[in-house]
Short mmCIF file of C-alpha atoms in Angstrom, two decimals:
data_model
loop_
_atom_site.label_atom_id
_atom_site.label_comp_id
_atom_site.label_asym_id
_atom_site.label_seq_id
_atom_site.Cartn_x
_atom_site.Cartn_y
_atom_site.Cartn_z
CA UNK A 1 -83.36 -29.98 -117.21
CA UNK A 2 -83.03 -26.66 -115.65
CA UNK A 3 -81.94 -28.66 -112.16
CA UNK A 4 -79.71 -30.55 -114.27
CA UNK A 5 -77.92 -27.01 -115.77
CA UNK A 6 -77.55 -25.79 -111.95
CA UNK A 7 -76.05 -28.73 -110.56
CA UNK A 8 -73.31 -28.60 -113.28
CA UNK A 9 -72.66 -24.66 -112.59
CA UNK A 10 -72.09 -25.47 -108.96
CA UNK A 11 -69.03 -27.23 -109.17
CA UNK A 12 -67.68 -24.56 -112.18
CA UNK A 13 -68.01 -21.96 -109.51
CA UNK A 14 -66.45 -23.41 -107.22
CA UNK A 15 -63.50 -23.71 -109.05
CA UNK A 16 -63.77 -20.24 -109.43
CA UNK A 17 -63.45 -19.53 -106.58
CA UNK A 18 -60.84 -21.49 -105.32
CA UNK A 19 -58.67 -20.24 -108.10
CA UNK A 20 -59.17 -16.67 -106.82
CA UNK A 21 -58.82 -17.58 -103.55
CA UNK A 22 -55.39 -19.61 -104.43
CA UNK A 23 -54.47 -16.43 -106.41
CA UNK A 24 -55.31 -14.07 -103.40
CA UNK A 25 -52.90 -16.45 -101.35
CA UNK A 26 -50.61 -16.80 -103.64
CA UNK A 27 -50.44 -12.68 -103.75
CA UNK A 28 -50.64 -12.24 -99.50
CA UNK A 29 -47.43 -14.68 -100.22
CA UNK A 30 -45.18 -13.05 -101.90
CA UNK A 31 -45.92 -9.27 -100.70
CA UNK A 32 -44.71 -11.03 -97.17
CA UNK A 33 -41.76 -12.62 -98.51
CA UNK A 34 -40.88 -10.18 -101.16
CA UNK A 35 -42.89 -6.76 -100.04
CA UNK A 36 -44.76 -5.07 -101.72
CA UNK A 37 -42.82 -4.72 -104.89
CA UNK A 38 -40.73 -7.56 -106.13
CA UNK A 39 -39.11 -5.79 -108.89
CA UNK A 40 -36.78 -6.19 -111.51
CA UNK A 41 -33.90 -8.97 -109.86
CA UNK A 42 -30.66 -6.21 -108.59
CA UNK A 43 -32.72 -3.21 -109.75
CA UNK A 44 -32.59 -4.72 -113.51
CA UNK A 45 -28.92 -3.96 -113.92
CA UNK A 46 -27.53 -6.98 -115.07
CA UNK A 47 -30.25 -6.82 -118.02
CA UNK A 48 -28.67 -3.29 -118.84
CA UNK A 49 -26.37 -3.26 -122.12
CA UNK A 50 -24.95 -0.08 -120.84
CA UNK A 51 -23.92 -1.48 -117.20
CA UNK A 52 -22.86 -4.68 -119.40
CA UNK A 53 -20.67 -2.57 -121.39
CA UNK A 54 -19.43 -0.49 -118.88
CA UNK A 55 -19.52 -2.45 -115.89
CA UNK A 56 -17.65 -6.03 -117.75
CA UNK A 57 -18.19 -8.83 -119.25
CA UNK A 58 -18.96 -10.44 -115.05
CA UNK A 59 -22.14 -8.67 -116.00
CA UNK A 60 -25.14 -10.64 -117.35
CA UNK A 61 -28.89 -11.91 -116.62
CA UNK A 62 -29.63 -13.76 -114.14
CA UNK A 63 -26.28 -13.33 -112.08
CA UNK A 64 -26.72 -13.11 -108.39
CA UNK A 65 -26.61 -9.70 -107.13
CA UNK A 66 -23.58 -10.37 -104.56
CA UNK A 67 -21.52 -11.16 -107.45
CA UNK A 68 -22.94 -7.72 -109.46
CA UNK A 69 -22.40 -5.98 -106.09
CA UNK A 70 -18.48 -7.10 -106.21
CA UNK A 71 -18.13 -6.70 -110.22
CA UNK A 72 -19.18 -3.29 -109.83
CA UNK A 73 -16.93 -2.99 -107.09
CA UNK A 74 -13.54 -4.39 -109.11
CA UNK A 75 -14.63 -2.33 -112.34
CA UNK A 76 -14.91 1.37 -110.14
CA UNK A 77 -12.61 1.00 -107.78
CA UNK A 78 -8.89 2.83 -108.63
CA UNK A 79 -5.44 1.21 -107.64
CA UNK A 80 -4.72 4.16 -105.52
CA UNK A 81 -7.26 6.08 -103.71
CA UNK A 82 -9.51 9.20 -105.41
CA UNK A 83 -7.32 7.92 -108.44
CA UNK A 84 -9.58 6.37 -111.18
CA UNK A 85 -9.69 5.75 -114.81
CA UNK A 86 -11.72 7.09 -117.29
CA UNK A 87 -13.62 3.65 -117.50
CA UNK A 88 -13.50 3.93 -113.66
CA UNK A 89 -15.39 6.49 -113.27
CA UNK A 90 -17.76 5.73 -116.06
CA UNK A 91 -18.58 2.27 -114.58
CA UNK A 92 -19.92 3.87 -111.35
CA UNK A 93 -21.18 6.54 -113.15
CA UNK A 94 -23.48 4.70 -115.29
CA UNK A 95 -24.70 2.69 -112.48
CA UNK A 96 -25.64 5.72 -110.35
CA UNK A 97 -27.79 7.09 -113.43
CA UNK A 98 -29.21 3.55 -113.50
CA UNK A 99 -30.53 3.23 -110.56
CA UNK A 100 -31.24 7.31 -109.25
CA UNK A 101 -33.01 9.06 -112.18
CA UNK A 102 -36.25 8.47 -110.76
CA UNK A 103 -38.14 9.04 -107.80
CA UNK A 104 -36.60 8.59 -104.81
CA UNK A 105 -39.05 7.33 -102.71
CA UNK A 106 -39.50 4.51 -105.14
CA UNK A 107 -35.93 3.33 -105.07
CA UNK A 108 -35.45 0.00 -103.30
CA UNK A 109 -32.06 -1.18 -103.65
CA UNK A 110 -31.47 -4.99 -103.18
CA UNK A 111 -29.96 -6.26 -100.12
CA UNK A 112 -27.15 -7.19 -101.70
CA UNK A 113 -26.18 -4.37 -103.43
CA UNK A 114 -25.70 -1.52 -100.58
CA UNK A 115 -22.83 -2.12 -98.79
CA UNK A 116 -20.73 -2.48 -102.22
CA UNK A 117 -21.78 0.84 -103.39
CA UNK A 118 -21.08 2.33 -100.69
CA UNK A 119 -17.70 0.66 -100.78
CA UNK A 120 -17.66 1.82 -104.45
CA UNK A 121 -18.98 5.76 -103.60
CA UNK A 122 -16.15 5.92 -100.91
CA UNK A 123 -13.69 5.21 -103.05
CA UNK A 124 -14.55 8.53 -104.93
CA UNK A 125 -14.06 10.55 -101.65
CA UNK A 126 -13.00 13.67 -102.63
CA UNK A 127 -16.05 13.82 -105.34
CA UNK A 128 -18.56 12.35 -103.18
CA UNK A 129 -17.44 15.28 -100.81
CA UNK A 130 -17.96 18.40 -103.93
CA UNK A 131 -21.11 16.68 -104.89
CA UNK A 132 -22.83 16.87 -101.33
CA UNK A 133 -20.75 19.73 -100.14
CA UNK A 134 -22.34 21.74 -103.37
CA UNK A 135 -20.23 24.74 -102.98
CA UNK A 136 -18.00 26.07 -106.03
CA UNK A 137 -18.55 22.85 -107.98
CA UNK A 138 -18.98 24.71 -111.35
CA UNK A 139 -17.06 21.65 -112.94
CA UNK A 140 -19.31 19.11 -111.52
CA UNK A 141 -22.46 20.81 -111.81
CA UNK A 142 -21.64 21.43 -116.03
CA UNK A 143 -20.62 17.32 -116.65
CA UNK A 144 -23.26 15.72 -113.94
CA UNK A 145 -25.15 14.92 -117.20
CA UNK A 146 -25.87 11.21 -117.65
CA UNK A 147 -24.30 11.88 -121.35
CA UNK A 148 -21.33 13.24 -120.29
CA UNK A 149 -18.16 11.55 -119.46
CA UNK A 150 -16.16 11.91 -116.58
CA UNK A 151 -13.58 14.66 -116.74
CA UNK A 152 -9.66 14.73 -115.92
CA UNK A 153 -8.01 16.83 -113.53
CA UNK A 154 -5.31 16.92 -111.12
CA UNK A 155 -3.92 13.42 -112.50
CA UNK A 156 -7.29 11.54 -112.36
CA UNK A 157 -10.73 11.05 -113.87
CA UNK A 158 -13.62 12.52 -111.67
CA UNK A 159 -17.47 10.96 -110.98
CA UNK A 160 -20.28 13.62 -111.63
CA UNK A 161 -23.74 13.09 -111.71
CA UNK A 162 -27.03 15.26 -110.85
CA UNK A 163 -27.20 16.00 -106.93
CA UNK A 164 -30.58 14.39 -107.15
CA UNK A 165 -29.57 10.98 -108.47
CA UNK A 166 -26.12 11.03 -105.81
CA UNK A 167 -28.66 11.48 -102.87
CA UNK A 168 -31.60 9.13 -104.24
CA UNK A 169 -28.59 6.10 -104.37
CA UNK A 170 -27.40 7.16 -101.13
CA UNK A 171 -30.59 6.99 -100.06
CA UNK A 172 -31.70 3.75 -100.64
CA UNK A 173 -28.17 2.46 -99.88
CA UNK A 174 -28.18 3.99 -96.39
CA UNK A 175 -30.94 1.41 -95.27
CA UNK A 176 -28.34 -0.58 -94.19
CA UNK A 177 -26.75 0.72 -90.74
CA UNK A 178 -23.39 -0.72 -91.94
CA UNK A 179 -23.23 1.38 -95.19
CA UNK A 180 -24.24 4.44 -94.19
CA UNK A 181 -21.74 4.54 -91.58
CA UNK A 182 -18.96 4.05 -94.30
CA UNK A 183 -20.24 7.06 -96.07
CA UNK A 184 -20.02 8.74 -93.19
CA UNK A 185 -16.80 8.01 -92.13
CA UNK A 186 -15.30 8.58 -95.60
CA UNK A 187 -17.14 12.44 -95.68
CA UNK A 188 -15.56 12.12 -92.07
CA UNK A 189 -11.77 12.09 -93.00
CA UNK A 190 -12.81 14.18 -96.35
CA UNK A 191 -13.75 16.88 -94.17
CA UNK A 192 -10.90 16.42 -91.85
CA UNK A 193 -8.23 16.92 -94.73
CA UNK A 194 -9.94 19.50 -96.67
CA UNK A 195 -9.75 21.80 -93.04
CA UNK A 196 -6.03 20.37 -92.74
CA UNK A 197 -5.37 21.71 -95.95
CA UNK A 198 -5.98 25.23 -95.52
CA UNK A 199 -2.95 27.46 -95.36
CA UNK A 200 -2.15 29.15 -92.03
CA UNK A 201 -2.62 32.56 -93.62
CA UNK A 202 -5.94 31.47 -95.38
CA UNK A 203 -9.11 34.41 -95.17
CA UNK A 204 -12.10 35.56 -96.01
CA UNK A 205 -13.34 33.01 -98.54
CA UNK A 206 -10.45 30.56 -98.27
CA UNK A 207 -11.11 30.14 -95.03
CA UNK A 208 -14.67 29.85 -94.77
CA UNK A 209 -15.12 27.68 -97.58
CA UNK A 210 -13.82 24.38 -96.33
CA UNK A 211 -15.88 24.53 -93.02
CA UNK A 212 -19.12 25.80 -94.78
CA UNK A 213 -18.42 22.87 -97.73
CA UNK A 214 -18.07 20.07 -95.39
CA UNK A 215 -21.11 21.34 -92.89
CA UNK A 216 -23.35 21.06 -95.68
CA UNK A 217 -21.62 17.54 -96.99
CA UNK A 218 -22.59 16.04 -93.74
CA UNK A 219 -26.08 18.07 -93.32
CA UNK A 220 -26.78 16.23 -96.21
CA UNK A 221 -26.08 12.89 -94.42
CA UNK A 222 -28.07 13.82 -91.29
CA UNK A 223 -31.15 14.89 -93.79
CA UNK A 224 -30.77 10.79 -95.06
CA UNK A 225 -30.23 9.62 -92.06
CA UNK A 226 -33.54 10.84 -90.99
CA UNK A 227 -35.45 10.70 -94.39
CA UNK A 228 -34.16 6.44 -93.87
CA UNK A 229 -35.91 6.00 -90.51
CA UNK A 230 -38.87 8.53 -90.98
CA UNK A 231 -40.63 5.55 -91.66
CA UNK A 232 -39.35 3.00 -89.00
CA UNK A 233 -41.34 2.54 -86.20
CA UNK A 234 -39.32 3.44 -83.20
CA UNK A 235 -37.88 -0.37 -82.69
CA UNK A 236 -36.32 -0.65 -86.18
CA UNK A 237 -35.12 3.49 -86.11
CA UNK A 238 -33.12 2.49 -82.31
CA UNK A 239 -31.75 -0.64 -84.10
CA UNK A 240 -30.42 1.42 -87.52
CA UNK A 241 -29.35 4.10 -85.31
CA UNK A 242 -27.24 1.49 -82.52
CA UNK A 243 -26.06 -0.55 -86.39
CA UNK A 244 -24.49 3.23 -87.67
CA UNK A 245 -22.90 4.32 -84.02
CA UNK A 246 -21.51 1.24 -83.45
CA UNK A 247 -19.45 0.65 -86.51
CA UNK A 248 -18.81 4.09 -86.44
CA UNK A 249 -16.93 4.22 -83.05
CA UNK A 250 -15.66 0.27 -83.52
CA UNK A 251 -13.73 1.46 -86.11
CA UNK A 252 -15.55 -0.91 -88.67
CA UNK A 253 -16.11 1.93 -91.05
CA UNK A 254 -12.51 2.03 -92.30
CA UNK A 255 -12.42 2.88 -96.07
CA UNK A 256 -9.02 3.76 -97.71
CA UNK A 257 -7.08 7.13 -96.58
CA UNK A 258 -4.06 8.55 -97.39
CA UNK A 259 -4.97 11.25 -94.06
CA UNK A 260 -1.85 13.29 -92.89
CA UNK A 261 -1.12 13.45 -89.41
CA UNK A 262 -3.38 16.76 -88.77
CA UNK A 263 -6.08 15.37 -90.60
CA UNK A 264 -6.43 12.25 -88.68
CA UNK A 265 -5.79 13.76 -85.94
CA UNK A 266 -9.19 15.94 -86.54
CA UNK A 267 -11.12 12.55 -87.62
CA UNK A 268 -9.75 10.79 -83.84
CA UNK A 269 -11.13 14.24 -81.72
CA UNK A 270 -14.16 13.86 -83.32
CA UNK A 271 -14.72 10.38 -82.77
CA UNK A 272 -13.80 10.83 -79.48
CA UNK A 273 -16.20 13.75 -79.11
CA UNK A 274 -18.82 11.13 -80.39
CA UNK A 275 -18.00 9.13 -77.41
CA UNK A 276 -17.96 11.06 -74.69
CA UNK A 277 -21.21 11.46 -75.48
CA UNK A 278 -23.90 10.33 -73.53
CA UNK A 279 -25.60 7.15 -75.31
CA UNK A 280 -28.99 8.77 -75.18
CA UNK A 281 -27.51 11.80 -76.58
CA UNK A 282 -25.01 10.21 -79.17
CA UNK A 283 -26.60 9.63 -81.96
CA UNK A 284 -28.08 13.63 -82.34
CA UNK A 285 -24.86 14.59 -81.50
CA UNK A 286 -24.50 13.71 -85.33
CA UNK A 287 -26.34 16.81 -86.63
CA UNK A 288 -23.23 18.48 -85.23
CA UNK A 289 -20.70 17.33 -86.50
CA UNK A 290 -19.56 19.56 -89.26
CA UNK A 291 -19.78 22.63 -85.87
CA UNK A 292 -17.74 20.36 -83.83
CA UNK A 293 -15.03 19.56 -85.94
CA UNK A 294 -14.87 23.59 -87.10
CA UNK A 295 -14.75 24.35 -83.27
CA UNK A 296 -11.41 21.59 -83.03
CA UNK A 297 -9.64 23.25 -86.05
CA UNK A 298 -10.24 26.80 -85.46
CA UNK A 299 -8.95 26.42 -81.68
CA UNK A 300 -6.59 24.70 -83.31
CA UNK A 301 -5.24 27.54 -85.82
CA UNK A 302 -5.64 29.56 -82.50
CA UNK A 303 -8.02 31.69 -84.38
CA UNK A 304 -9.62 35.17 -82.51
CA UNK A 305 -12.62 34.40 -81.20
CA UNK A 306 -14.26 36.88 -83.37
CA UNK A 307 -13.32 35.45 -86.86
CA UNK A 308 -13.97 32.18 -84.91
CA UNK A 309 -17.75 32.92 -83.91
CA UNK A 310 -18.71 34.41 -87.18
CA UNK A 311 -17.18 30.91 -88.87
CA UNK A 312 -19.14 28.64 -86.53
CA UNK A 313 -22.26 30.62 -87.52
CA UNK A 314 -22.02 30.33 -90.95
CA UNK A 315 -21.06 26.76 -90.38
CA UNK A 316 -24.30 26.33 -88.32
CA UNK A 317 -26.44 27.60 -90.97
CA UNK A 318 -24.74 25.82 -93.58
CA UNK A 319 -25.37 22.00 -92.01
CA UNK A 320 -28.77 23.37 -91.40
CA UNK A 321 -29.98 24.41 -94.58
CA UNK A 322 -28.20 21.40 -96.43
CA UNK A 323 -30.47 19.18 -93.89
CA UNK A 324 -33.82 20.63 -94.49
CA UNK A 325 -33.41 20.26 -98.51
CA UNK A 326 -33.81 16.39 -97.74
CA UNK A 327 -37.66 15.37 -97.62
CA UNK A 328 -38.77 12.19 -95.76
#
């Protein structure tokens, strides 16, 4: 009897076993084709009543996240550029608190869903510029609250959120090449007009603001650039970096301007400063950007060379500091 008992068990372990081994497979499996965290499908936004609400009625489970890419796209975007509507602005707001309240190493946007937030984030330039920028944002810093709703001024409703959720979507949307380059072109021009703007007899904190601002707007950027590759081997970081200067200099990263002539004229010498450089060199001639476009515009004001030196410092320090608040 008791041979009889074992040579029933045998065949009930080895079922056993093959299930676990099936389920061990079935695990390797997905982590290759999904990674190692399959996650909610588009970051569990089109199961979100609040993105439903605000976002449209396009909005709703099981919608493919190219089509919640574009509807978040059509709901944020304004007619005319850095011109939005209060429901605008709320859309894009409530999908930046959505997705970068948490962690954000453990944000992993879809695919799908990079390249039209960046779209959607450019078309806020001016506030995408005071939120990195960080300097004299008092408005921004007291309605960045994910309760608060965006605020008018200056004919148009403005996006505000926490720094830390703005640079945990940027983030995780800068994996792809293509749509970090668009948010850097759009600080790009930002920067170029804000230093157009400033009057001709502009000092002391007039003057330094704008140069200091954008430095530490696009310190910011370098800090994600580098936080996005940190952990790349060195195959995948020279293809992300070739993906960002090449649709930056190919003119691919073209998002909506109304630039006057000095402006773009200060976005072309900088591009063109980008490629004169060597292509070994080009891509850390990045982290300074925000010094090389003071350098054009001060030369430019034909400013002494003593206001001019003590302005390049501060603009120095500025991009610097800005870049080591961003941790890999």
């Amino acid at each position: 009897m008791q041979q009889e008992t074992t040579h029933r068990a045998i065949p009930a372990k080895a079922v056993l076993v093959l299930g676990v081994c099936l389920a061990l497979l079935g695990g390797i499996g997905a982590w290759l084709l999904f990674g190692r965290e399959t996650g909610e499908p588009c970051n569990g936004l089109p199961e979100d009543e609040r993105i439903q609400k605000s976002v449209g009625a396009a909005v709703h489970p099981g919608m493919s996240c190219r089509a919640l890419g574009e509807a978040i796209v059509r709901a944020s975007a304004g007619d005319t550029p850095g011109r939005h509507t209060q429901a605008q602005a709320q859309a894009l707001k409530d999908v930046l608190v959505a997705l970068g309240s948490g962690e954000p190493a453990e944000l992993t946007l879809d695919p799908a869903l990079r390249v039209p937030l960046a779209t959607a984030l450019a078309d806020y330039a001016p506030d995408l510029h005071e939120m990195l920028g960080g300097i004299g944002i008092t408005d921004f810093l007291a309605k960045a609250a994910p309760q608060a709703p965006p605020w008018q001024s200056d004919g148009t409703h403005h996006l505000t959120v926490f720094a830390d959720t703005l640079r945990n979507v940027v983030r995780a949307v800068a994996q792809d090449p293509g749509a970090y380059a668009l948010l850097r072109m759009t600080e790009t021009r930002t920067t170029a007009q804000k230093l157009a703007a400033v009057p001709a007899d502009a000092t002391d904190y007039s003057l330094s603001v704008p140069p200091t601002e954008s430095a530490r707007a696009l310190g910011i950027l370098d800090g994600i650039a580098d936080a996005v590759t940190h952990s790349k081997d060195k195959g995948q970081t020279r293809a992300w970096r070739k993906g960002v200067l090449d649709t930056l200099l190919d003119g691919q990263a073209s998002p909506k301007s109304d630039q006057d002539p000095r402006a773009a004229h200060l976005t072309a010498a900088w591009v063109q400063i980008l490629k004169n450089a060597s292509s070994e060199e080009r891509f850390d001639r990045l982290r300074t950007q925000g010094i090389d476009m003071a350098r054009t515009w001060a030369q430019e004001r034909k400013m002494d060379e003593q206001t001019q030196q003590g302005l390049l410092a501060n603009v120095e320090h500025s991009a610097l500091s800005a870049y080591r608040e961003i941790k890999p």
